């Protein structure tokens, strides 16, 4: 016998169909990011023009990300063990991130940092400016390294040399991404706030509208540290979670048109209103007039290969535009630090 579902039941079924969390794959995060950085550096992405100076920096960071990929591929389970079942269960019960950025780090992180620097040695041969940076990083004792790692994880930018911070952040990303890729979805609770990564508690670096499979048309926030992605409805501030005063700023145009979340009820015809492959909509800033911050949003409907962290890093012109309009960046890009100790 057929039973008619009540409205509330239908909504709760719809909710289940949206994957709430996309854990990072066990390989490919850094490979895809490095490839995207090289394309952006070569000015191959219409809609994200890149200056010569920025291009040089993106190529350096592409080397760093390739080194991350090499170290990531060499890690074993023993390098970065997950918390035991009791700890995971406790995190779940208290709706806490299972791999919190605060507190003790697995000791393997020192070795990961050293391996990252070693992997960058070939790159330094063609980049003389990298030689003193790597030498200074190699000379750090473990106590200083841990102090700087705490500053990087908490975005305390005045406590760390901005030239050193991206390399420390890169090593931490390897460790957290590796561990996040080993988690099971059920290990990760839903946090009270949707503005922080449910896996590690870090900020999102940017958000991304995904296409394909069950994630079709949905917006995810991309973790700056562990590369996990969690669902947040579109047209909502990823910083203060209000939705009344959101607008989208591209390099060429600002639009307030409601780029509406495709809710699960309309999933059979979700994308008719959107024209795909619009270069001006590959990356935009989502601005909020409630908290006066912005965070960028990249859209796979307009460029399949978008990579949130790389596209955010390469679109500094958009940062300038939006900052001049009076908005502050909601959080930093771990591969670019603007200011350090005076
Ligand atoms: Zn995370
Ligand atoms: Zn806001």
PDB file of N, CA and C and ligand atoms in Angstrom, residues 99 176 180 197-203 223-228 230, ligand 1:
ATOM      1  N   UNK A  99      39.493  16.184  14.144  1.00  0.00           N
ATOM      2  CA  UNK A  99      40.923  16.463  13.966  1.00  0.00           C
ATOM      3  C   UNK A  99      41.182  17.947  14.261  1.00  0.00           C
ATOM      4  N   UNK A 176      47.109  17.337   7.748  1.00  0.00           N
ATOM      5  CA  UNK A 176      45.659  17.336   7.997  1.00  0.00           C
ATOM      6  C   UNK A 176      44.882  16.724   6.833  1.00  0.00           C
ATOM      7  N   UNK A 180      42.471  13.621   7.192  1.00  0.00           N
ATOM      8  CA  UNK A 180      41.054  13.784   6.830  1.00  0.00           C
ATOM      9  C   UNK A 180      40.645  12.757   5.778  1.00  0.00           C
ATOM     10  N   UNK A 197      35.179  24.415   9.495  1.00  0.00           N
ATOM     11  CA  UNK A 197      35.293  23.053   8.980  1.00  0.00           C
ATOM     12  C   UNK A 197      34.888  22.032  10.049  1.00  0.00           C
ATOM     13  N   UNK A 198      33.944  21.145   9.754  1.00  0.00           N
ATOM     14  CA  UNK A 198      33.521  20.160  10.756  1.00  0.00           C
ATOM     15  C   UNK A 198      34.589  19.107  11.045  1.00  0.00           C
ATOM     16  N   UNK A 199      35.612  19.020  10.183  1.00  0.00           N
ATOM     17  CA  UNK A 199      36.676  18.033  10.387  1.00  0.00           C
ATOM     18  C   UNK A 199      37.765  18.587  11.312  1.00  0.00           C
ATOM     19  N   UNK A 200      38.165  19.863  11.085  1.00  0.00           N
ATOM     20  CA  UNK A 200      39.314  20.384  11.835  1.00  0.00           C
ATOM     21  C   UNK A 200      39.049  21.722  12.517  1.00  0.00           C
ATOM     22  N   UNK A 201      37.941  22.372  12.208  1.00  0.00           N
ATOM     23  CA  UNK A 201      37.628  23.643  12.871  1.00  0.00           C
ATOM     24  C   UNK A 201      38.270  24.870  12.226  1.00  0.00           C
ATOM     25  N   UNK A 202      38.953  24.699  11.090  1.00  0.00           N
ATOM     26  CA  UNK A 202      39.558  25.851  10.404  1.00  0.00           C
ATOM     27  C   UNK A 202      38.511  26.611   9.606  1.00  0.00           C
ATOM     28  N   UNK A 203      38.929  27.771   9.119  1.00  0.00           N
ATOM     29  CA  UNK A 203      38.064  28.561   8.243  1.00  0.00           C
ATOM     30  C   UNK A 203      38.080  27.992   6.826  1.00  0.00           C
ATOM     31  N   UNK A 223      37.832  23.748   3.052  1.00  0.00           N
ATOM     32  CA  UNK A 223      38.714  23.997   4.211  1.00  0.00           C
ATOM     33  C   UNK A 223      40.113  24.380   3.769  1.00  0.00           C
ATOM     34  N   UNK A 224      40.625  25.454   4.361  1.00  0.00           N
ATOM     35  CA  UNK A 224      41.971  25.926   4.028  1.00  0.00           C
ATOM     36  C   UNK A 224      43.050  24.952   4.496  1.00  0.00           C
ATOM     37  N   UNK A 225      42.733  24.121   5.500  1.00  0.00           N
ATOM     38  CA  UNK A 225      43.757  23.273   6.099  1.00  0.00           C
ATOM     39  C   UNK A 225      43.659  21.823   5.616  1.00  0.00           C
ATOM     40  N   UNK A 226      42.472  21.222   5.720  1.00  0.00           N
ATOM     41  CA  UNK A 226      42.385  19.773   5.467  1.00  0.00           C
ATOM     42  C   UNK A 226      41.706  19.446   4.139  1.00  0.00           C
ATOM     43  N   UNK A 227      41.263  20.491   3.389  1.00  0.00           N
ATOM     44  CA  UNK A 227      40.677  20.306   2.056  1.00  0.00           C
ATOM     45  C   UNK A 227      39.333  19.568   2.078  1.00  0.00           C
ATOM     46  N   UNK A 228      38.747  19.392   3.267  1.00  0.00           N
ATOM     47  CA  UNK A 228      37.381  18.861   3.308  1.00  0.00           C
ATOM     48  C   UNK A 228      36.434  19.938   2.797  1.00  0.00           C
ATOM     49  N   UNK A 230      32.307  21.203   3.026  1.00  0.00           N
ATOM     50  CA  UNK A 230      31.014  20.982   3.674  1.00  0.00           C
ATOM     51  C   UNK A 230      29.960  21.880   3.042  1.00  0.00           C
TER      52      UNK A 230
HETATM   53 ZN1  LIG B   1      39.317  21.188   7.761  1.00  0.00          ZN
END
